[in-house]
């Protein structure tokens, strides 16, 4: 009986961890691109995390369309990490591309 319980818990935990995939892309949305800070200072502008750059661009374009503001802009950052003072991304893809 204990062996069944151990097997069940093991399979359940493996199943749950297999379904989690950490997002690689971070959407930074700037409602006022004229006052856009550097990426390092953009922690408050994070608007979501996505598995692919295509998903990030789709959400960014949707936010631009919904805002209707010509001054808004977004950037998709790849593998971004925030520490105590800054946001650092390995690669950036802007909305213009």
Short mmCIF file of N, CA and C in Angstrom, two decimals:
data_model
loop_
_atom_site.label_atom_id
_atom_site.label_comp_id
_atom_site.label_asym_id
_atom_site.label_seq_id
_atom_site.Cartn_x
_atom_site.Cartn_y
_atom_site.Cartn_z
N UNK A 1 0.82 -1.19 0.00
CA UNK A 1 0.00 0.00 0.00
C UNK A 1 0.86 1.26 0.00
N UNK A 2 1.92 1.26 0.79
CA UNK A 2 2.79 2.44 0.84
C UNK A 2 3.51 2.64 -0.49
N UNK A 3 3.85 1.54 -1.14
CA UNK A 3 4.54 1.65 -2.43
C UNK A 3 3.64 2.34 -3.45
N UNK A 4 2.35 2.03 -3.45
CA UNK A 4 1.41 2.68 -4.38
C UNK A 4 1.33 4.18 -4.11
N UNK A 5 1.28 4.53 -2.83
CA UNK A 5 1.21 5.94 -2.46
C UNK A 5 2.46 6.69 -2.88
N UNK A 6 3.62 6.09 -2.67
CA UNK A 6 4.88 6.71 -3.07
C UNK A 6 4.93 6.85 -4.58
N UNK A 7 4.52 5.84 -5.31
CA UNK A 7 4.51 5.91 -6.78
C UNK A 7 3.55 6.98 -7.27
N UNK A 8 2.37 7.05 -6.66
CA UNK A 8 1.39 8.06 -7.05
C UNK A 8 1.92 9.47 -6.81
N UNK A 9 2.50 9.71 -5.67
CA UNK A 9 3.05 11.04 -5.36
C UNK A 9 4.20 11.38 -6.29
N UNK A 10 5.04 10.41 -6.58
CA UNK A 10 6.16 10.64 -7.50
C UNK A 10 5.67 11.00 -8.89
N UNK A 11 4.70 10.24 -9.39
CA UNK A 11 4.16 10.53 -10.72
C UNK A 11 3.44 11.88 -10.76
N UNK A 12 2.73 12.20 -9.71
CA UNK A 12 2.04 13.48 -9.64
C UNK A 12 3.03 14.64 -9.64
N UNK A 13 4.09 14.53 -8.87
CA UNK A 13 5.06 15.62 -8.82
C UNK A 13 5.82 15.76 -10.14
N UNK A 14 6.12 14.64 -10.79
CA UNK A 14 6.76 14.71 -12.11
C UNK A 14 5.83 15.34 -13.13
N UNK A 15 4.58 14.98 -13.08
CA UNK A 15 3.60 15.56 -14.01
C UNK A 15 3.43 17.05 -13.83
N UNK A 16 3.43 17.49 -12.61
CA UNK A 16 3.26 18.93 -12.35
C UNK A 16 4.49 19.73 -12.75
N UNK A 17 5.68 19.20 -12.52
CA UNK A 17 6.89 19.94 -12.88
C UNK A 17 7.12 19.92 -14.39
N UNK A 18 6.64 18.90 -15.07
CA UNK A 18 6.81 18.84 -16.52
C UNK A 18 5.95 19.88 -17.22
N UNK A 19 4.87 20.32 -16.59
CA UNK A 19 3.97 21.29 -17.20
C UNK A 19 4.41 22.73 -16.99
N UNK A 20 5.38 22.95 -16.15
CA UNK A 20 5.83 24.31 -15.90
C UNK A 20 7.02 24.61 -16.78
N UNK A 21 6.92 25.67 -17.52
CA UNK A 21 7.99 26.11 -18.40
C UNK A 21 8.21 27.58 -18.12
N UNK A 22 9.41 27.94 -17.74
CA UNK A 22 9.64 29.34 -17.40
C UNK A 22 9.64 30.19 -18.67
N UNK A 23 8.97 31.33 -18.63
CA UNK A 23 8.91 32.20 -19.79
C UNK A 23 10.27 32.82 -20.06
N UNK A 24 10.60 32.94 -21.34
CA UNK A 24 11.89 33.48 -21.72
C UNK A 24 11.82 34.94 -22.15
N UNK A 25 10.64 35.44 -22.47
CA UNK A 25 10.50 36.80 -23.00
C UNK A 25 9.69 37.67 -22.03
N UNK A 26 10.17 38.90 -21.84
CA UNK A 26 9.53 39.87 -20.96
C UNK A 26 9.07 41.04 -21.80
N UNK A 27 7.80 41.43 -21.66
CA UNK A 27 7.26 42.58 -22.38
C UNK A 27 7.42 43.83 -21.53
N UNK A 28 8.07 44.82 -22.08
CA UNK A 28 8.20 46.14 -21.45
C UNK A 28 7.36 47.10 -22.28
N UNK A 29 6.30 47.64 -21.69
CA UNK A 29 5.39 48.53 -22.39
C UNK A 29 5.54 49.94 -21.83
N UNK A 30 5.85 50.88 -22.70
CA UNK A 30 6.04 52.28 -22.32
C UNK A 30 4.89 53.12 -22.87
N UNK A 31 3.97 53.57 -22.03
CA UNK A 31 2.84 54.37 -22.52
C UNK A 31 3.28 55.71 -23.10
N UNK A 32 4.42 56.23 -22.66
CA UNK A 32 4.94 57.49 -23.17
C UNK A 32 6.39 57.28 -23.58
N UNK A 33 6.59 56.95 -24.86
CA UNK A 33 7.93 56.62 -25.34
C UNK A 33 8.88 57.81 -25.28
N UNK A 34 8.35 59.02 -25.25
CA UNK A 34 9.21 60.20 -25.17
C UNK A 34 9.94 60.25 -23.83
N UNK A 35 9.33 59.69 -22.79
CA UNK A 35 9.94 59.68 -21.46
C UNK A 35 10.41 58.28 -21.08
N UNK A 36 10.77 57.48 -22.08
CA UNK A 36 11.15 56.08 -21.86
C UNK A 36 12.50 56.00 -21.14
N UNK A 37 12.55 55.30 -20.00
CA UNK A 37 13.82 55.14 -19.30
C UNK A 37 14.67 54.05 -19.96
N UNK A 38 15.88 53.89 -19.50
CA UNK A 38 16.72 52.81 -20.00
C UNK A 38 16.13 51.48 -19.54
N UNK A 39 16.50 50.42 -20.20
CA UNK A 39 15.98 49.10 -19.84
C UNK A 39 16.34 48.76 -18.40
N UNK A 40 17.51 49.16 -17.96
CA UNK A 40 17.94 48.86 -16.59
C UNK A 40 16.98 49.45 -15.56
N UNK A 41 16.32 50.56 -15.91
CA UNK A 41 15.41 51.23 -14.98
C UNK A 41 13.94 50.99 -15.33
N UNK A 42 13.64 49.92 -16.05
CA UNK A 42 12.30 49.68 -16.58
C UNK A 42 11.50 48.64 -15.83
N UNK A 43 11.89 48.28 -14.64
CA UNK A 43 11.17 47.25 -13.89
C UNK A 43 9.69 47.53 -13.73
N UNK A 44 9.31 48.77 -13.55
CA UNK A 44 7.89 49.10 -13.35
C UNK A 44 7.09 49.04 -14.65
N UNK A 45 7.76 48.89 -15.80
CA UNK A 45 7.07 48.85 -17.08
C UNK A 45 6.87 47.42 -17.60
N UNK A 46 7.18 46.41 -16.78
CA UNK A 46 6.98 45.02 -17.19
C UNK A 46 5.48 44.76 -17.31
N UNK A 47 5.08 44.27 -18.48
CA UNK A 47 3.65 44.03 -18.74
C UNK A 47 3.33 42.57 -18.99
N UNK A 48 4.25 41.68 -18.75
CA UNK A 48 3.97 40.25 -18.91
C UNK A 48 5.19 39.46 -19.29
N UNK A 49 5.03 38.13 -19.17
CA UNK A 49 6.10 37.19 -19.48
C UNK A 49 5.56 36.18 -20.47
N UNK A 50 6.35 35.83 -21.49
CA UNK A 50 5.87 34.99 -22.58
C UNK A 50 6.89 33.94 -22.97
N UNK A 51 6.41 32.83 -23.50
CA UNK A 51 7.27 31.72 -23.89
C UNK A 51 8.00 31.99 -25.21
N UNK A 52 7.41 32.80 -26.09
CA UNK A 52 8.04 33.05 -27.39
C UNK A 52 8.01 34.54 -27.71
N UNK A 53 8.89 34.93 -28.60
CA UNK A 53 8.94 36.34 -29.02
C UNK A 53 7.67 36.70 -29.79
N UNK A 54 7.08 35.72 -30.48
CA UNK A 54 5.85 35.99 -31.22
C UNK A 54 4.71 36.34 -30.27
N UNK A 55 4.61 35.62 -29.15
CA UNK A 55 3.59 35.92 -28.15
C UNK A 55 3.81 37.30 -27.54
N UNK A 56 5.06 37.63 -27.28
CA UNK A 56 5.40 38.93 -26.71
C UNK A 56 5.01 40.06 -27.67
N UNK A 57 5.35 39.89 -28.95
CA UNK A 57 4.99 40.91 -29.95
C UNK A 57 3.48 41.03 -30.11
N UNK A 58 2.78 39.92 -30.09
CA UNK A 58 1.32 39.96 -30.23
C UNK A 58 0.69 40.75 -29.09
N UNK A 59 1.14 40.53 -27.87
CA UNK A 59 0.60 41.27 -26.73
C UNK A 59 0.99 42.75 -26.80
N UNK A 60 2.24 43.03 -27.18
CA UNK A 60 2.68 44.41 -27.31
C UNK A 60 1.89 45.17 -28.37
N UNK A 61 1.67 44.53 -29.51
CA UNK A 61 0.87 45.17 -30.57
C UNK A 61 -0.56 45.39 -30.12
N UNK A 62 -1.09 44.43 -29.35
CA UNK A 62 -2.45 44.59 -28.82
C UNK A 62 -2.55 45.76 -27.87
N UNK A 63 -1.54 45.92 -27.01
CA UNK A 63 -1.54 47.07 -26.08
C UNK A 63 -1.44 48.39 -26.84
N UNK A 64 -0.63 48.42 -27.90
CA UNK A 64 -0.52 49.64 -28.71
C UNK A 64 -1.86 49.96 -29.36
N UNK A 65 -2.51 48.94 -29.90
CA UNK A 65 -3.79 49.13 -30.58
C UNK A 65 -4.87 49.60 -29.58
N UNK A 66 -4.89 48.99 -28.40
CA UNK A 66 -5.89 49.37 -27.39
C UNK A 66 -5.67 50.77 -26.85
N UNK A 67 -4.41 51.17 -26.71
CA UNK A 67 -4.14 52.51 -26.16
C UNK A 67 -4.47 53.60 -27.17
N UNK A 68 -4.27 53.32 -28.46
CA UNK A 68 -4.51 54.33 -29.48
C UNK A 68 -3.56 55.51 -29.40
N UNK A 69 -2.51 55.36 -28.62
CA UNK A 69 -1.56 56.45 -28.39
C UNK A 69 -0.36 56.28 -29.32
N UNK A 70 -0.08 57.28 -30.12
CA UNK A 70 1.06 57.22 -31.03
C UNK A 70 2.40 57.34 -30.31
N UNK A 71 2.40 57.77 -29.05
CA UNK A 71 3.64 57.90 -28.30
C UNK A 71 4.01 56.63 -27.55
N UNK A 72 3.13 55.63 -27.54
CA UNK A 72 3.41 54.38 -26.82
C UNK A 72 4.38 53.52 -27.62
N UNK A 73 5.12 52.67 -26.90
CA UNK A 73 6.10 51.80 -27.52
C UNK A 73 6.28 50.58 -26.62
N UNK A 74 6.73 49.47 -27.20
CA UNK A 74 7.04 48.30 -26.39
C UNK A 74 8.35 47.68 -26.84
N UNK A 75 8.94 46.90 -25.96
CA UNK A 75 10.17 46.18 -26.23
C UNK A 75 10.02 44.78 -25.63
N UNK A 76 10.48 43.77 -26.35
CA UNK A 76 10.51 42.41 -25.83
C UNK A 76 11.95 42.08 -25.45
N UNK A 77 12.15 41.71 -24.20
CA UNK A 77 13.48 41.38 -23.71
C UNK A 77 13.61 39.88 -23.51
N UNK A 78 14.74 39.34 -23.96
CA UNK A 78 14.98 37.90 -23.84
C UNK A 78 15.80 37.60 -22.60
N UNK A 79 15.33 36.66 -21.81
CA UNK A 79 16.01 36.21 -20.58
C UNK A 79 16.38 37.37 -19.67
N UNK A 80 15.39 38.16 -19.31
CA UNK A 80 15.60 39.30 -18.42
C UNK A 80 15.68 38.85 -16.97
N UNK A 81 16.57 39.49 -16.24
CA UNK A 81 16.75 39.19 -14.81
C UNK A 81 16.79 40.52 -14.08
N UNK A 82 16.03 40.59 -13.00
CA UNK A 82 16.01 41.80 -12.19
C UNK A 82 16.79 41.54 -10.91
N UNK A 83 17.67 42.48 -10.58
CA UNK A 83 18.30 42.41 -9.27
C UNK A 83 17.78 43.57 -8.44
N UNK A 84 18.45 43.96 -7.42
CA UNK A 84 17.94 45.00 -6.53
C UNK A 84 17.84 46.37 -7.20
N UNK A 85 18.70 46.63 -8.17
CA UNK A 85 18.74 47.97 -8.75
C UNK A 85 18.46 48.05 -10.23
N UNK A 86 18.52 46.93 -10.95
CA UNK A 86 18.41 47.04 -12.41
C UNK A 86 17.77 45.80 -13.03
N UNK A 87 17.27 45.99 -14.23
CA UNK A 87 16.74 44.92 -15.06
C UNK A 87 17.74 44.70 -16.19
N UNK A 88 18.20 43.47 -16.35
CA UNK A 88 19.20 43.16 -17.38
C UNK A 88 18.64 42.08 -18.29
N UNK A 89 18.64 42.35 -19.60
CA UNK A 89 18.15 41.41 -20.59
C UNK A 89 19.30 41.01 -21.52
N UNK A 90 19.32 39.75 -21.94
CA UNK A 90 20.38 39.29 -22.84
C UNK A 90 20.21 39.84 -24.24
N UNK A 91 18.96 40.06 -24.66
CA UNK A 91 18.69 40.55 -26.01
C UNK A 91 17.39 41.35 -25.98
N UNK A 92 17.30 42.38 -26.80
CA UNK A 92 16.09 43.20 -26.90
C UNK A 92 15.60 43.23 -28.33
N UNK A 93 14.29 43.13 -28.49
CA UNK A 93 13.66 43.25 -29.80
C UNK A 93 12.59 44.32 -29.68
N UNK A 94 12.77 45.41 -30.42
CA UNK A 94 11.83 46.53 -30.30
C UNK A 94 10.59 46.33 -31.15
N UNK A 95 9.61 47.19 -30.93
CA UNK A 95 8.35 47.11 -31.66
C UNK A 95 8.51 47.51 -33.11
N UNK A 96 9.57 48.20 -33.45
CA UNK A 96 9.79 48.63 -34.84
C UNK A 96 10.22 47.48 -35.74
N UNK A 97 10.70 46.38 -35.15
CA UNK A 97 11.20 45.27 -35.96
C UNK A 97 10.14 44.25 -36.26
#
